[in-house]
Coordinates of C-alpha atoms and ligand atoms in Angstrom, one line a residue:
M1 CA -13.2 -25.0 -8.7
P2 CA -14.1 -26.4 -12.2
E3 CA -15.7 -23.4 -13.0
L4 CA -12.9 -21.4 -12.6
D5 CA -11.1 -23.4 -15.2
D6 CA -13.4 -23.5 -17.7
K7 CA -13.4 -19.2 -16.9
V8 CA -9.4 -19.1 -17.8
R9 CA -9.7 -22.2 -20.6
D10 CA -12.2 -19.6 -21.6
L11 CA -10.6 -16.2 -21.3
L12 CA -7.6 -18.0 -22.9
S13 CA -8.9 -18.8 -25.8
H14 CA -10.8 -15.4 -26.9
Y15 CA -7.5 -13.5 -26.0
D16 CA -3.8 -15.1 -26.9
P17 CA -1.7 -13.7 -24.1
A18 CA 0.8 -13.7 -26.8
T19 CA -0.4 -11.2 -29.2
T20 CA -3.3 -9.6 -27.0
D21 CA -2.4 -5.7 -25.8
K22 CA -1.5 -5.7 -22.3
A23 CA -4.6 -3.8 -21.1
E24 CA -6.7 -5.3 -23.2
F25 CA -6.0 -9.3 -21.7
L26 CA -6.0 -7.3 -17.9
G27 CA -9.4 -5.1 -19.3
A28 CA -10.8 -9.0 -20.5
R29 CA -9.9 -10.9 -17.7
F30 CA -11.5 -8.0 -15.1
D31 CA -14.7 -8.7 -16.9
A32 CA -14.5 -12.6 -16.6
G33 CA -14.4 -12.0 -13.4
L34 CA -10.8 -13.4 -12.0
A35 CA -8.9 -10.3 -11.7
W36 CA -10.2 -10.5 -7.6
V37 CA -12.3 -13.4 -7.4
H38 CA -13.2 -12.6 -3.9
F39 CA -14.9 -9.7 -5.8
P40 CA -18.4 -9.4 -6.5
R41 CA -19.6 -10.0 -9.9
G42 CA -19.4 -6.9 -12.3
R43 CA -16.5 -5.9 -10.1
G44 CA -13.9 -8.1 -11.0
G45 CA -14.7 -10.4 -9.0
L46 CA -16.8 -14.2 -9.0
G47 CA -17.8 -14.0 -5.4
V48 CA -16.1 -16.8 -4.9
S49 CA -13.1 -17.6 -1.5
R50 CA -10.3 -14.9 -1.8
G51 CA -7.7 -18.7 -1.1
E52 CA -8.6 -19.7 -5.2
Q53 CA -6.9 -16.3 -6.8
E54 CA -3.6 -18.5 -6.2
R55 CA -4.5 -21.1 -8.5
V56 CA -6.4 -18.5 -11.1
D57 CA -2.8 -16.4 -10.8
A58 CA -0.7 -20.0 -11.5
L59 CA -2.8 -20.7 -14.3
L60 CA -2.6 -17.9 -16.3
A61 CA 0.8 -17.6 -15.1
A62 CA 1.5 -20.8 -17.0
A63 CA -0.4 -19.6 -20.2
G64 CA 2.2 -16.9 -20.0
A65 CA -0.5 -14.2 -19.6
P66 CA 0.8 -10.8 -18.5
A67 CA 0.2 -9.6 -14.8
P68 CA -1.5 -6.2 -13.4
D69 CA 1.7 -3.9 -12.9
V70 CA 1.3 -4.2 -8.6
G71 CA 4.8 -2.9 -7.8
R72 CA 4.0 0.8 -9.9
N73 CA -0.5 0.3 -8.7
S74 CA 0.3 -0.5 -5.3
I75 CA -2.1 1.8 -3.5
G76 CA -4.4 1.3 -6.4
M77 CA -4.6 -2.0 -6.3
G78 CA -3.8 -2.5 -2.3
M79 CA -5.5 0.1 -0.6
A80 CA -7.9 2.2 -3.4
A81 CA -9.6 -1.1 -4.7
P82 CA -10.6 -2.7 -1.2
T83 CA -12.0 0.3 0.1
L84 CA -13.9 1.2 -3.2
L85 CA -15.2 -2.4 -2.8
A86 CA -16.4 -1.6 0.6
F87 CA -17.3 2.0 0.7
G88 CA -17.9 2.9 -2.7
D89 CA -21.0 3.1 -4.5
A90 CA -22.4 1.4 -7.4
D91 CA -21.3 4.0 -9.6
Q92 CA -17.8 4.9 -8.2
Q93 CA -16.6 1.0 -8.7
E94 CA -17.8 1.1 -12.2
R95 CA -15.5 4.1 -13.2
Y96 CA -13.1 2.9 -11.4
L97 CA -11.9 -0.7 -10.3
R98 CA -11.4 -2.0 -13.5
R99 CA -8.7 0.7 -14.6
I100 CA -7.1 0.2 -11.4
Y101 CA -6.7 -3.3 -12.1
T102 CA -5.6 -2.5 -15.8
C103 CA -3.2 0.1 -14.6
E104 CA -4.6 2.5 -17.5
D105 CA -5.3 4.3 -13.7
I106 CA -1.9 4.3 -11.2
W107 CA -3.4 5.5 -8.2
C108 CA -1.7 7.6 -5.0
Q109 CA -2.2 8.0 -0.8
L110 CA -3.1 11.8 -0.2
F111 CA -2.7 11.4 3.6
S112 CA 0.2 11.9 5.4
E113 CA 0.7 16.1 6.3
P114 CA 3.6 17.8 7.9
G115 CA 1.3 17.8 11.0
A116 CA -0.6 14.5 10.7
G117 CA 1.2 11.7 10.1
S118 CA 0.8 8.9 13.2
D119 CA -2.0 11.4 14.7
L120 CA -3.3 11.2 10.6
A121 CA -6.7 12.3 12.0
A122 CA -5.1 15.5 13.1
V123 CA -5.4 16.1 9.0
A124 CA -5.7 20.1 8.4
T125 CA -6.7 20.1 4.6
R126 CA -9.5 21.7 4.1
A127 CA -12.4 20.5 2.0
R128 CA -15.6 22.4 1.9
L129 CA -18.9 22.4 -0.4
D130 CA -19.5 24.4 -3.1
G131 CA -22.6 23.8 -4.6
D132 CA -22.2 19.8 -5.9
T133 CA -18.3 20.8 -6.5
W134 CA -16.0 20.0 -2.9
I135 CA -13.4 23.1 -3.2
V136 CA -10.2 21.7 -1.2
D137 CA -6.8 23.6 0.0
G138 CA -3.5 22.2 1.7
Q139 CA -0.5 20.6 1.7
K140 CA 0.3 16.7 2.0
V141 CA 4.3 14.9 2.3
W142 CA 5.4 11.8 1.9
T143 CA 3.3 11.2 -1.6
S144 CA 4.9 8.0 -3.2
G145 CA 3.7 7.8 -6.8
A146 CA 2.0 11.2 -7.4
H147 CA 4.5 12.1 -9.7
H148 CA 2.7 9.1 -12.0
A149 CA -0.1 9.6 -10.6
Q150 CA -3.8 10.2 -12.5
R151 CA -6.2 9.4 -9.2
A152 CA -5.3 9.7 -5.4
I153 CA -7.6 9.1 -2.4
L154 CA -7.9 11.8 -0.3
V155 CA -8.5 12.5 3.5
A156 CA -9.6 16.1 4.0
R157 CA -11.5 17.9 7.2
T158 CA -14.8 19.4 6.2
D159 CA -15.8 20.1 10.1
S160 CA -13.5 21.6 12.6
S161 CA -16.3 22.2 14.9
V162 CA -16.3 19.0 15.8
P163 CA -13.6 16.2 17.7
K164 CA -10.5 15.3 15.3
H165 CA -12.0 12.0 14.3
A166 CA -15.6 13.3 13.6
G167 CA -14.8 16.0 11.1
L168 CA -12.8 14.4 8.1
T169 CA -14.6 13.0 4.8
Y170 CA -12.4 10.6 2.2
F171 CA -12.4 12.2 -1.8
V172 CA -10.9 10.7 -5.6
V173 CA -9.0 13.4 -6.3
D174 CA -8.2 14.2 -9.7
M175 CA -4.2 14.5 -10.3
S176 CA -4.3 16.5 -13.1
D177 CA -6.5 18.8 -11.6
P178 CA -4.7 22.6 -12.3
G179 CA -4.8 23.3 -8.1
V180 CA -2.5 20.2 -8.2
E181 CA 1.0 20.7 -7.7
V182 CA 3.8 17.4 -6.8
R183 CA 7.0 18.3 -6.2
P184 CA 9.7 15.6 -5.8
L185 CA 11.0 14.9 -2.0
R186 CA 14.6 13.0 -2.2
Q187 CA 15.4 9.9 -0.1
I188 CA 18.1 8.4 1.7
T189 CA 19.1 5.8 -1.3
G190 CA 19.4 8.6 -3.5
E191 CA 15.0 8.4 -5.3
A192 CA 13.4 10.4 -5.3
E193 CA 10.0 7.8 -4.6
F194 CA 7.9 10.8 -3.2
N195 CA 6.5 14.0 -3.4
E196 CA 5.4 16.9 -1.7
V197 CA 1.6 17.8 -2.8
F198 CA 0.0 21.1 -2.3
L199 CA -3.7 21.6 -3.1
S200 CA -5.3 24.8 -4.2
G201 CA -8.9 25.3 -4.8
V202 CA -9.2 21.7 -6.4
R203 CA -12.2 20.3 -7.4
V204 CA -14.1 17.2 -6.3
P205 CA -17.1 17.0 -7.5
N206 CA -19.5 15.5 -5.0
S207 CA -20.0 12.2 -7.0
D208 CA -16.4 11.6 -5.8
R209 CA -16.5 11.6 -2.1
I210 CA -16.4 7.8 -0.9
G211 CA -18.9 7.0 2.0
D212 CA -20.8 10.0 4.4
V213 CA -19.6 13.2 5.0
G214 CA -18.0 13.2 8.9
Q215 CA -17.4 9.2 7.7
G216 CA -13.9 10.0 6.4
W217 CA -12.0 8.0 9.5
K218 CA -14.0 4.7 9.0
V219 CA -13.3 5.0 5.4
A220 CA -9.4 5.9 5.5
T221 CA -8.8 2.8 8.7
A222 CA -10.1 0.5 6.5
T223 CA -8.0 1.4 3.9
L224 CA -5.1 1.9 6.3
N225 CA -5.6 -1.9 7.5
N226 CA -5.6 -2.8 4.1
E227 CA -2.3 -1.0 3.3
R228 CA -0.7 -3.3 6.5
V229 CA -1.9 -6.5 4.5
A230 CA -0.2 -5.1 1.5
I231 CA 3.3 -4.2 3.3
G232 CA 3.4 -7.2 6.0
A233 CA 2.0 -10.2 4.3
G234 CA 4.2 -11.6 1.8
A235 CA 2.8 -14.2 0.1
A236 CA 5.8 -17.3 -1.3
R237 CA 8.3 -18.6 1.3
E238 CA 11.8 -16.4 0.5
A239 CA 10.0 -13.7 -0.9
G240 CA 11.5 -11.1 0.6
Q241 CA 15.3 -10.2 2.0
I242 CA 15.9 -13.4 3.4
G243 CA 15.7 -14.5 -0.2
V244 CA 18.5 -12.6 -1.1
V245 CA 20.5 -13.3 2.1
A246 CA 19.5 -17.1 1.7
D247 CA 20.3 -17.5 -2.5
R248 CA 23.7 -15.9 -1.5
W249 CA 24.4 -18.2 1.2
R250 CA 23.8 -20.9 -1.2
R251 CA 25.6 -19.7 -4.1
D252 CA 29.0 -18.4 -2.1
P253 CA 30.9 -20.4 0.1
S254 CA 33.2 -17.5 1.6
V255 CA 29.8 -16.2 3.6
R256 CA 29.4 -19.4 5.3
T257 CA 30.5 -18.8 8.9
P258 CA 29.2 -20.6 12.1
G259 CA 28.4 -17.5 14.0
A260 CA 26.3 -16.1 10.6
Q261 CA 24.5 -19.3 9.7
A262 CA 22.9 -19.4 13.7
E263 CA 21.5 -15.8 12.4
L264 CA 20.7 -16.4 9.2
L265 CA 18.9 -19.7 10.5
A266 CA 17.2 -17.4 13.0
W267 CA 16.3 -14.9 10.5
W268 CA 15.1 -17.6 8.1
V269 CA 12.5 -19.2 10.6
E270 CA 10.9 -15.9 12.1
T271 CA 10.4 -14.3 8.5
E272 CA 8.4 -17.8 8.0
V273 CA 6.2 -17.9 11.0
T274 CA 5.7 -14.3 9.9
R275 CA 4.5 -15.9 6.2
L276 CA 2.6 -18.5 7.6
A277 CA 0.6 -15.6 9.9
G278 CA -0.3 -13.8 7.0
V279 CA -1.9 -16.5 5.7
R280 CA -3.7 -16.9 8.3
L281 CA -4.8 -13.2 8.3
R282 CA -5.9 -13.4 4.5
Q283 CA -8.2 -16.1 5.6
Q284 CA -9.7 -13.6 8.3
L285 CA -9.8 -11.5 5.1
E286 CA -11.8 -13.9 3.8
A287 CA -14.7 -13.1 6.6
G288 CA -14.5 -8.8 6.0
V289 CA -12.0 -6.4 6.5
P290 CA -8.7 -6.6 7.8
G291 CA -8.6 -6.2 11.9
P292 CA -5.7 -4.3 13.5
E293 CA -3.7 -7.7 13.8
S294 CA -2.2 -6.7 10.2
S295 CA -0.6 -4.2 12.0
A296 CA 1.4 -7.0 13.9
M297 CA 2.1 -8.3 10.4
K298 CA 3.4 -4.3 9.4
L299 CA 5.3 -5.1 12.4
A300 CA 7.8 -8.0 11.9
F301 CA 8.3 -7.4 8.5
A302 CA 9.9 -3.6 9.3
R303 CA 12.0 -5.2 11.5
Q304 CA 13.1 -8.5 9.6
A305 CA 14.0 -5.8 6.9
Q306 CA 16.1 -4.1 8.5
E307 CA 18.1 -6.8 10.2
I308 CA 18.3 -8.9 7.5
S309 CA 19.8 -6.0 5.1
G310 CA 22.2 -5.2 8.1
L311 CA 22.9 -9.3 8.5
A312 CA 23.9 -9.0 4.2
L313 CA 25.7 -6.1 4.9
E314 CA 28.1 -7.9 7.5
L315 CA 28.5 -11.1 4.7
A316 CA 29.4 -8.7 2.2
P317 CA 30.8 -5.4 4.0
E318 CA 33.0 -3.8 1.3
E319 CA 30.3 -4.5 -1.6
G320 CA 27.5 -2.8 1.0
L321 CA 29.9 0.1 0.9
L322 CA 29.9 0.2 -3.2
Y323 CA 26.8 2.5 -3.5
D324 CA 25.4 1.4 -7.0
D325 CA 23.5 4.5 -8.5
W326 CA 23.9 8.1 -6.5
T327 CA 21.2 9.2 -9.2
M328 CA 18.8 11.2 -8.5
T329 CA 15.9 8.7 -10.2
R330 CA 11.5 9.3 -10.4
T331 CA 11.0 6.2 -10.0
E332 CA 7.6 4.3 -11.2
R333 CA 8.0 1.3 -9.7
P334 CA 10.0 1.2 -6.1
S335 CA 11.6 -2.1 -5.0
F336 CA 12.3 -3.7 -1.7
L337 CA 14.8 -6.0 -3.1
G338 CA 16.1 -4.3 -6.5
R339 CA 19.8 -3.0 -6.9
G340 CA 23.1 -4.0 -4.8
P341 CA 22.7 -5.3 -0.8
G342 CA 24.0 -0.5 0.1
F343 CA 20.1 -0.1 -1.7
R344 CA 18.5 -2.4 -0.1
Y345 CA 19.8 -1.8 3.6
L346 CA 18.7 1.9 3.2
R347 CA 15.2 1.8 1.4
A348 CA 14.7 -1.0 4.4
K349 CA 15.1 2.5 6.9
G350 CA 11.5 3.2 5.0
N351 CA 9.9 0.0 5.7
S352 CA 9.6 1.5 10.2
I353 CA 7.9 4.8 8.9
E354 CA 5.9 3.9 5.8
G355 CA 2.2 3.3 6.3
G356 CA 2.3 3.4 10.1
T357 CA 5.1 3.6 12.2
S358 CA 6.6 0.9 14.4
E359 CA 5.5 2.9 17.9
I360 CA 2.2 3.3 16.3
M361 CA 2.0 -0.2 15.1
R362 CA 2.8 -1.3 18.9
N363 CA 0.3 1.0 20.3
V364 CA -2.4 -0.5 17.7
V365 CA -1.6 -4.2 19.2
A366 CA -2.0 -3.2 22.9
E367 CA -4.5 -1.5 22.8
R368 CA -6.7 -3.3 20.0
V369 CA -5.9 -6.5 19.6
L370 CA -4.5 -7.0 23.5
G371 CA -6.1 -4.7 25.0
L372 CA -4.0 -2.6 27.2
P373 CA -4.7 0.8 28.5
A374 CA -4.9 3.2 26.2
D375 CA -2.3 5.8 25.1
H376 CA -2.5 9.2 26.9
R377 CA -5.0 11.4 24.1
P378 CA -5.1 15.3 25.5
D379 CA -7.3 16.6 22.2
K380 CA -10.2 13.4 23.0
G381 CA -13.5 15.2 22.5
I382 CA -12.3 18.8 21.9
P383 CA -13.7 20.4 18.5
F384 CA -10.8 20.4 16.3
K385 CA -10.3 24.3 15.8
E386 CA -9.2 24.5 19.4
V387 CA -7.3 22.3 19.6
P388 CA -3.5 24.3 20.2
R389 CA -1.7 23.6 16.9
Ligands
FAD1 C1 9.1 5.3 2.4 C2 7.6 6.3 2.8 C3 6.8 5.7 1.6 C4 5.4 7.3 2.5 N1 4.7 7.0 1.4 C5 3.5 7.7 1.8 C6 2.0 7.8 1.2 O1 2.0 7.6 -0.4 N2 0.8 8.4 1.7 C7 1.1 8.9 2.8 O2 -0.4 9.9 2.9 N3 2.1 9.1 3.0 C8 3.4 8.4 2.7 N4 4.3 8.3 4.0 C9 4.0 9.2 5.4 C10 4.3 8.0 6.8 O3 2.9 7.3 6.5 C11 4.6 9.2 7.4 O4 5.6 9.6 7.6 C12 4.0 8.6 9.0 O5 2.4 7.9 9.4 C13 4.7 8.8 10.2 O6 4.3 9.8 10.1 P1 5.3 11.0 10.7 O7 6.3 11.6 9.4 O8 4.0 12.4 10.6 O9 6.0 11.1 11.5 P2 5.7 12.0 13.4 O10 4.4 11.5 13.6 O11 5.9 12.8 13.5 O12 6.2 10.6 14.3 C14 7.9 11.1 14.9 C15 7.6 9.8 15.5 O13 7.1 9.8 16.9 C16 6.6 8.8 17.1 N5 5.1 9.0 17.0 C17 4.0 9.7 17.4 N6 3.3 9.5 17.9 C18 3.4 8.6 18.8 C19 3.0 8.7 20.3 N7 1.4 8.2 20.2 N8 3.4 6.9 20.8 C20 4.6 6.8 20.4 N9 5.3 7.2 19.2 C21 4.8 8.4 18.6 C22 6.4 8.2 15.8 O14 6.5 6.7 15.7 C23 7.8 8.8 14.8 O15 9.3 8.0 15.6 C24 5.7 7.8 3.4 C25 6.3 7.5 4.2 C26 8.2 6.8 3.8 C27 8.8 6.7 5.2

């Protein structure tokens, strides 16, 4: 699209990537509408087709321009931004979108609780209105990146006299509020990527409520569908675990046995089919918010990551036994692919839990894509406060 090429040229002529500060460059890119081109003008985009993004990214990368640190701000970029665009008001979009894109604000997701993971609608963290401020009390868990986040998206219960899905409201939380306490949780890999978060009298202005009171489930569903696309739909061929194994196969003849070759080829084809289904899903996204099909993508991604990282260990078993680094680290950039094969194998275990477990993904696909009979729901229609807990 000529207008886009002109805009890219114009941006580069005013902001030399070699000498401009990264946040300043990204801010200027946002202002030029080249951040998320399918977002509206004034909100980081130009209202053009989402498919144009790849071209803009490629042109800017070729000019040596800095890109946002998606690994560090995956929740801000992949989940908070599209949710704010769909449900936030003009003031909220104005305040948050640009700083998400420049990564001046890192975001985390305060959804899961000790008693509400798969059944997210069962959250017990309460928010009550005091004047024009909400007071939040409760406990969250598995909160990735909470230790370096400035903001969080939160689902909290604002009415327990109605059935569980109807009594939820969605908020933005300032993680520097004195009532927010973040404690590390160590994973099977040794890293503490995520945390427990205790919320005690946390104050949230009503202007940071996203959507209407009681409409939190609708907003959260949009976030979760975006999360599944963000997790499941890699853009490039051989971008995930298959790329690491295929690369090893090409470089190292000692791993090439006939049995392993058949397995590698089968997984290569399956990951490619999943990647192409992701392309289709992104086309579907152009027509609005992502649908439940994103669950199938996430399900396939998790299975492939686990099976292929297992294949990598079979190809080089001694390397897998030698774990590279067991030091507890508070990483700011979770990586599915970094470090040795032992790390990749262990980290892939979380892929079928994070963003919704594979069992739940199968339920979503069965009910909402295939139209099969619904899972048994004993608490349906019962006020939340009357559900035995
Ligand atoms: C690496 C990682 C990062 C995460 N990051 C975040 C984050 O940033 N923010 C956040 O809010 N959460 C995060 N989570 C939490 C994650 O979303 C939850 O762990 C997940 O939704 C499962 O919830 P749960 O752990 O409470 O398990 P449960 O819901 O207690 O499930 C236990 C088991 O029962 C199965 N099960 C439950 N209900 C059903 C059913 N109806 N039918 C069939 N099987 C069922 C589940 O599939 C699972 O196998 C993260 C998790 C991981 C592993």
